[in-house]
Structure formats: structure tokens, C-alpha cells
Coordinates of C-alpha atoms in Angstrom, one line a residue:
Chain K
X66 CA 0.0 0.0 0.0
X67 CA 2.7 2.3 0.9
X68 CA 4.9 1.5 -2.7
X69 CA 1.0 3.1 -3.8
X70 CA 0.9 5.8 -1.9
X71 CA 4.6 6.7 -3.1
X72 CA 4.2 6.0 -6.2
X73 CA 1.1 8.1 -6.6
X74 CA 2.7 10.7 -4.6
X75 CA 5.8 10.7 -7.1
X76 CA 4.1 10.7 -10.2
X77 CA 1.6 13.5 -9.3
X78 CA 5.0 15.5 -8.2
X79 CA 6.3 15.0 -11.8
X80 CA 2.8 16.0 -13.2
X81 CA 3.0 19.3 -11.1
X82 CA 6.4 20.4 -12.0
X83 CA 5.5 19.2 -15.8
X84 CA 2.7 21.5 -15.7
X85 CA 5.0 24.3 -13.7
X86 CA 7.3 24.5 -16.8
X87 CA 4.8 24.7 -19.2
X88 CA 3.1 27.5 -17.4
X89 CA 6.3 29.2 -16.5
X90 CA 7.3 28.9 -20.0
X91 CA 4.5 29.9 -21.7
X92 CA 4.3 33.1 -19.5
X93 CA 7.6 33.8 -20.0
X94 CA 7.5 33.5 -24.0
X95 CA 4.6 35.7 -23.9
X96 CA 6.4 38.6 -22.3
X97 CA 9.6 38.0 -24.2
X98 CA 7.4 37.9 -27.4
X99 CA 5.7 41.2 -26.4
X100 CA 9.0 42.6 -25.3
X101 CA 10.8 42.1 -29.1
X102 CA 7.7 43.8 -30.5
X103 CA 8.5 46.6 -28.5
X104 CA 11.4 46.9 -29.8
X105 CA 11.1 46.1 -33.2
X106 CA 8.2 48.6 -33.4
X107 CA 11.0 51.0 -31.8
X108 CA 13.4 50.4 -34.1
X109 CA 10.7 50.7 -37.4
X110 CA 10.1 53.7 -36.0
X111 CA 13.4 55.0 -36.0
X112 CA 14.2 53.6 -39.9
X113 CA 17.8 52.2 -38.3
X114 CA 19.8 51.4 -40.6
X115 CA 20.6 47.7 -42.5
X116 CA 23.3 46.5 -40.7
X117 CA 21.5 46.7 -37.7
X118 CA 19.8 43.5 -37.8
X119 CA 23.5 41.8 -38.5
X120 CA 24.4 43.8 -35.4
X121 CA 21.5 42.5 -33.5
X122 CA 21.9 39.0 -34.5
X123 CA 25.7 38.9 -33.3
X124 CA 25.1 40.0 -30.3
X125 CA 21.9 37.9 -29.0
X126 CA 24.2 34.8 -30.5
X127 CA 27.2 35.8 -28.3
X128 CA 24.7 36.5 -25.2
X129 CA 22.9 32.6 -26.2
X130 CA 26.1 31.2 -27.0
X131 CA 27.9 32.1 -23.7
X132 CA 26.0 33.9 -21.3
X133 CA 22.6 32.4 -21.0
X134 CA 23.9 28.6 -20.5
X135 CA 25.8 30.2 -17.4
X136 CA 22.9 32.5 -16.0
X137 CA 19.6 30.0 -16.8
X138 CA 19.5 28.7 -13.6
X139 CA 19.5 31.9 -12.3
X140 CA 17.1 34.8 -11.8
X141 CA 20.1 36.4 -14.0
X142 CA 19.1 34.5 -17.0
X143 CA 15.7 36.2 -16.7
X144 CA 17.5 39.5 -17.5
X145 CA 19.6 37.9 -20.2
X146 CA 16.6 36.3 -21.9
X147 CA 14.9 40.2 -21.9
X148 CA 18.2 40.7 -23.8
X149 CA 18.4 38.5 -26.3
X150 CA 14.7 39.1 -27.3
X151 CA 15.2 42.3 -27.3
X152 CA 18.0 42.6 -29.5
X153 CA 16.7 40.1 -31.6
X154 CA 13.1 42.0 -32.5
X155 CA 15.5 45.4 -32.6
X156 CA 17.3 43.8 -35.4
X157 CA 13.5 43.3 -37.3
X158 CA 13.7 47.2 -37.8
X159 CA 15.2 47.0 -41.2
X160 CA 13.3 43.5 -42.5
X161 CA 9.6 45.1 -41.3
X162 CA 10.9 48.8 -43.3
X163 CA 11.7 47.1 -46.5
X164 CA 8.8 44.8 -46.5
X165 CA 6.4 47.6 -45.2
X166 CA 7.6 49.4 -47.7
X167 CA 5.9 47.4 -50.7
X168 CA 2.3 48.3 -52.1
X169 CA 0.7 45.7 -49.5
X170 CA 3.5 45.6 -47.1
X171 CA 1.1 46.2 -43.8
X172 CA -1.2 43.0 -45.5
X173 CA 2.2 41.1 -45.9
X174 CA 3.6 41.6 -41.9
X175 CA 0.2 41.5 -40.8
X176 CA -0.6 38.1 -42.5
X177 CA 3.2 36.5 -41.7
X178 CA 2.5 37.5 -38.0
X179 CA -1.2 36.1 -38.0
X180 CA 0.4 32.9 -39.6
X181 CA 3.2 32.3 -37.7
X182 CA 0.8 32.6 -34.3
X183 CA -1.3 30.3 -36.2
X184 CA 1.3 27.7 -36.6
X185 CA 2.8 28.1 -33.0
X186 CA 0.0 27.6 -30.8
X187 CA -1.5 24.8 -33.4
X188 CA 1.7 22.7 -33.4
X189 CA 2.7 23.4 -29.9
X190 CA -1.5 22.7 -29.0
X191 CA -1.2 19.7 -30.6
X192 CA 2.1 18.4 -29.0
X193 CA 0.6 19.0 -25.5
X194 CA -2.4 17.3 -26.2
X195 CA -1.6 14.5 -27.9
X196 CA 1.3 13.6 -25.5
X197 CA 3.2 12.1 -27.8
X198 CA 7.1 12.0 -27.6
X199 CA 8.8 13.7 -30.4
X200 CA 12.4 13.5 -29.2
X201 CA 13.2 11.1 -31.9
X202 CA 13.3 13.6 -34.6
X203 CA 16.5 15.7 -32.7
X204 CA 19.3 14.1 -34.9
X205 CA 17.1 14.7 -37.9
X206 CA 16.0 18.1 -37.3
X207 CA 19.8 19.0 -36.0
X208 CA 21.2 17.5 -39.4
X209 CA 18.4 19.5 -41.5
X210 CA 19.7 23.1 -39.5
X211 CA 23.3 22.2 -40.3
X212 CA 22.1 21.6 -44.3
X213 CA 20.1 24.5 -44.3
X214 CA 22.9 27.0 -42.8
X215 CA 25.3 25.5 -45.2
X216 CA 22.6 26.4 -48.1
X217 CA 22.2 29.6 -46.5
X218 CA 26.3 30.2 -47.1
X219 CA 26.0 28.7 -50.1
X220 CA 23.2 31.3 -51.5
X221 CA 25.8 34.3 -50.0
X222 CA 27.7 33.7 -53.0
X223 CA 25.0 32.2 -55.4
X224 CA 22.4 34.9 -56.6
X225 CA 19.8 32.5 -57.0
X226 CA 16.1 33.6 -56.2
X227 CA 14.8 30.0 -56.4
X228 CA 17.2 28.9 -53.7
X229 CA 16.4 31.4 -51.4
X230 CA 12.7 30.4 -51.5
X231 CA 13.5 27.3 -51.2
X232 CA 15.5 27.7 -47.7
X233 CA 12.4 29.7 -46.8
X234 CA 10.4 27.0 -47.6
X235 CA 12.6 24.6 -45.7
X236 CA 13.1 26.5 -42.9
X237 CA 9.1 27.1 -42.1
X238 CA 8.7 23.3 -42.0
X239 CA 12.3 22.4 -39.8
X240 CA 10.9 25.3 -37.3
X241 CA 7.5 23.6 -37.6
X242 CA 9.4 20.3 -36.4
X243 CA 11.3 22.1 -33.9
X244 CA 8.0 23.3 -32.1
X245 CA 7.0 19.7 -31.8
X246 CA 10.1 18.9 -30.9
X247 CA 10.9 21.6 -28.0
X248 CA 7.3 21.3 -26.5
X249 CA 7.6 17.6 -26.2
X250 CA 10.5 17.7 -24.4
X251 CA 9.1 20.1 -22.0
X252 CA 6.2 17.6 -21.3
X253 CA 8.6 14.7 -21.0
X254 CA 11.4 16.1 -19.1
X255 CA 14.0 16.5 -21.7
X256 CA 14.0 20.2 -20.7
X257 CA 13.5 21.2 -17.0
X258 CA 14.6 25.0 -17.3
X259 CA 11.9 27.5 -18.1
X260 CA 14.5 29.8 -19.6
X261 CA 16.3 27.3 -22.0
X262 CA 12.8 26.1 -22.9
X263 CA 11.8 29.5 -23.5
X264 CA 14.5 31.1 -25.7
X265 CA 14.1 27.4 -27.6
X266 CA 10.7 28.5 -28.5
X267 CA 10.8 31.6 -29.0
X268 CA 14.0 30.9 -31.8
X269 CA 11.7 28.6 -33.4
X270 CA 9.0 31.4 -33.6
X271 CA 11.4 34.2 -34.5
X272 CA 12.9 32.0 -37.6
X273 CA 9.3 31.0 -38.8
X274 CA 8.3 34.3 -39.0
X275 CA 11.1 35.8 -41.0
X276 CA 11.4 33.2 -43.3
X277 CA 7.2 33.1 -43.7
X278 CA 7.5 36.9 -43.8
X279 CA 10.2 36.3 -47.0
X280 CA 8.1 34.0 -48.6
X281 CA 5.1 36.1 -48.7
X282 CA 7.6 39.1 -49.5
X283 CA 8.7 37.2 -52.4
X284 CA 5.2 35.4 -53.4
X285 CA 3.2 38.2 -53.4
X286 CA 0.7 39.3 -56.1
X287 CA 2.2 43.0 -55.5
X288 CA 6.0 42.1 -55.5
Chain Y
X81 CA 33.0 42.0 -52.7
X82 CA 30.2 43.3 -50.1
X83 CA 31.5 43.4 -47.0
X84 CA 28.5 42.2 -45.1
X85 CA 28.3 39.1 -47.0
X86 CA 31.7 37.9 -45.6
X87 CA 30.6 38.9 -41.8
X88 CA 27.2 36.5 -42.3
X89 CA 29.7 33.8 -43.8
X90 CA 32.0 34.0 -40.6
X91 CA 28.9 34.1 -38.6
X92 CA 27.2 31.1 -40.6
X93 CA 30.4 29.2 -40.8
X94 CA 31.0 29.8 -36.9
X95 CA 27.3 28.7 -36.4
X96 CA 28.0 25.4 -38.2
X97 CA 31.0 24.4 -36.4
X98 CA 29.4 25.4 -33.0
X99 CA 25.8 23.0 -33.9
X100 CA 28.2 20.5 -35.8
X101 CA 29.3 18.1 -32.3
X102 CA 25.7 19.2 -30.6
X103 CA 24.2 17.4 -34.0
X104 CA 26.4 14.7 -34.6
X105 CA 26.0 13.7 -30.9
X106 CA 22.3 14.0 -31.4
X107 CA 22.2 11.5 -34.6
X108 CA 23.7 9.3 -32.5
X109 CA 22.1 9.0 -29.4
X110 CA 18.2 10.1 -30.5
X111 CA 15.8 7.5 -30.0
X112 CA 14.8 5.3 -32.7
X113 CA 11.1 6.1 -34.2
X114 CA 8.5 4.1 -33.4
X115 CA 5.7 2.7 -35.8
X116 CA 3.7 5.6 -36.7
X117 CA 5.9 8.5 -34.7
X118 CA 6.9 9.8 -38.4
X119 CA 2.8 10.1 -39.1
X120 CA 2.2 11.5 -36.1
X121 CA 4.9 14.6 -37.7
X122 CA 4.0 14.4 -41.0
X123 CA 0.1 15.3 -40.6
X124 CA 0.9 18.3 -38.9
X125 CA 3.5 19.5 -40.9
X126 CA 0.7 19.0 -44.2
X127 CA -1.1 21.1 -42.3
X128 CA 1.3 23.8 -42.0
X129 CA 2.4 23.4 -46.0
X130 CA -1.3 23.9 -47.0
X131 CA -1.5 26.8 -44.4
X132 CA 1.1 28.5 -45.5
X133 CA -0.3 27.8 -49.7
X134 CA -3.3 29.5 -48.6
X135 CA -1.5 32.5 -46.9
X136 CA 0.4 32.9 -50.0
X137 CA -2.9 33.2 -52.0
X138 CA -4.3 35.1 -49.8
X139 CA -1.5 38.2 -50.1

């Protein structure tokens, strides 16, 4: 009776601190998410310049890269986190200007951020409800970034429009995988931090909007 | 030669050689899928390819 009672008293402890990280999580992407629209809204607002989103990308890396794996177990990493998302909707300035900038530029944002909110809460919905564990696509979705960065390298030096759709294209599905793949882990412990699950998440959403945004962009009836 | 382009190539190539052992070790050690795990991705992602046809028709 007791093995029971422990076992019941185990497994409802898991449940709660499953259900923690999800709400902690999911709060904390939602203020980090509000917080880079504050500042990408800033920095449309102040037309800053090209090389700003370059800028902004190097420095939330370095800041992911180096300071956030020391400072996630922290309340520290809550003000790194701020950072990175910050920095990284800053550096939109320049992507939302050109694209707003087009005949039906406002339909264009406006329909690659309904979309990608769409997509997010749809995928990530249905990984939390269906339970399932989707930690066997890591290698593959690992191996498919590394192929699509070297494409990505490849298309610097290639001036090929169809290629650069077709890493869009690629990387709206890999992100779609990834949102599977980082909310199942959440609900089956592969990720116990808040913070790492967080900035996991919001990555995936950040890198399905811009390259939904450049699909549109390029797809359009207008462009 | 643009200047720029050759920053996002160091950044790109230093991005691949940081995800490189963080991927390999992943191929390795992932677990195998289970019948129907692949199905259980691939109707979603349909989803999301027909989604994102009928956003592009849409703009």
C-alpha cells in the first residue's frame, strides 16, 4: 500500500512540475514575445539602418552562446533572456521597413504574423495534447539546420532567387518540427529549465516568421 | 566583394562548427522512431504546408 501511496505521490509530483514548466514557459514566452515587438516597433520607428539587424543577430548569439547557458538557472538568466529578445526584435527594424515598404507591405507583416501565431499555438497545441514524444526527430531536425545554414552560405555567393525560397520554404517546416520537438521535451522532461525552454521556442517562432514573412515578400501578387 | 556578405559567412560558418558536435551527438544518441511517430509529424507539418499555400494566395 505504501509503494502506492509513493508511487502516486511521485508521479503527481512529476505531473506538477511538468505542468510548472509549461506555465512558466509559456508566461515567460509571452512577455519575451511582447517585449521584441517593443522593440522592433521602436526600431521601425526609427528607420535604423541595414546593418542593424547583423548587429543585433551577433550580439543575441554571443549572449545565447555564452552567457545564458551560465545564467539560466538563475534569476540572471531572466534578464539575459529580456536581452536576447530584445536585441533580436531590434534587429526586425530593417526587414519590417523594406517589406512595409511594398504596395501591401502592412497585408504582408500583418498576414506572416497572424500565420506564424497560427502555426505556434496549433503545433505546440497539438504536442501537448496528444502527448506524444517527439524526441526522436533531434538528430534529424539537428542534421536538416546544419544543411540549411550551409545552403544559407551557399546562396551568400550564389544569386539564386529559387534557392532562397527554397531555404524559406525549408526552414518554415524544420521550425514547424522544432515546435513539436521543443514542446515535447518540455512535457517529457527533456528540458527542465523555463528559460532554455523558452528562448528554444521563441528561436523557433522568430525564424518561422522571418522566413514566412520572406516567402510572402517574395510570393506576393504586389512584389 | 560586399563586405557584409563575408561577416554572415563567418557568422554562418562559426554557427555550423558550433551546432556541428551538438548534431552529430544527437544523430547518434536520439531515439529510434516508433511505428507511426513519423505520421504523427508528417500530418501536422501538411497542415502547415497547406496553411502557409493558402497564406500565400491570400497576399
Amino acid at each position: 500500500m505504501n509503494r502506492i501511496d509513493i508511487t502516486a505521490t511521485r508521479s503527481s509530483e512529476s505531473v506538477l512540475s511538468t505542468n510548472k514548466l509549461i506555465k512558466n514557459t509559456y508566461i515567460l514566452l509571452s512577455m519575451t514575445l511582447l517585449f521584441s515587438a517593443v522593440t522592433a516597433t521602436a526600431s521601425v520607428l526609427l528607420a535604423v539602418p541595414g546593418w542593424t539587424y547583423m548587429a543585433s543577430l551577433i550580439g543575441a548569439m554571443v549572449l545565447i552562446w555564452f552567457v545564458l547557458p551560465r545564467t539560466a538557472n538563475s534569476s540572471a538568466g531572466l534578464g539575459v533572456i529580456f536581452g536576447i529578445t530584445g536585441l533580436m526584435g531590434f534587429g526586425l527594424g530593417p526587414i519590417l521597413n523594406h517589406y512595409l515598404s511594398m504596395a501591401n507591405g502592412s497585408q504582408i507583416v500583418g498576414t506572416a504574423m497572424a500565420g506564424t501565431g497560427i502555426i505556434f499555438l496549433g503545433l505546440s497545441g497539438y504536442a501537448l495534447t496528444s502527448k506524444r514524444d517527439f524526441n526522436f526527430m533531434g538528430g534529424f531536425l539537428m542534421a536538416g539546420l546544419l544543411v540549411v545554414f550551409i545552403a544559407i552560405l551557399a546562396g551568400l555567393f550564389i544569386d539564386l532567387p529559387a534557392l532562397h525560397l527554397a531555404i524559406s520554404a525549408v526552414v518554415i517546416m524544420l521550425m514547424s518540427g522544432f515546435i513539436l520537438y521543443d514542446t515535447s521535451r518540455m512535457v517529457h522532461g527533456g528540458e527542465t529549465n523555463y528559460i532554455m525552454a523558452t528562448i528554444g521556442l521563441y528561436l523557433n517562432i522568430y525564424n518561422l516568421f522571418v522566413h514566412l514573412l520572406a516567402l510572402l515578400g517574395a510570393l506576393s501578387g504586389d512584389d | 566583394m560586399d563586405w557584409s556578405k563575408i561577416i554572415w559567412a563567418v557568422l554562418l560558418g562559426a554557427m555550423i562548427l558550433f551546432l556541428w558536435p551538438r548534431a552529430k551527438h544527437m544523430l547518434k544518441n536520439s531515439p529510434k522512431a516508433e511505428q507511426g511517430d513519423w505520421q504523427a509529424v508528417l500530418l501536422p507539418i501538411a497542415f502547415v504546408v497547406g496553411f502557409v499555400i493558402l497564406l500565400i494566395m491570400m497576399v
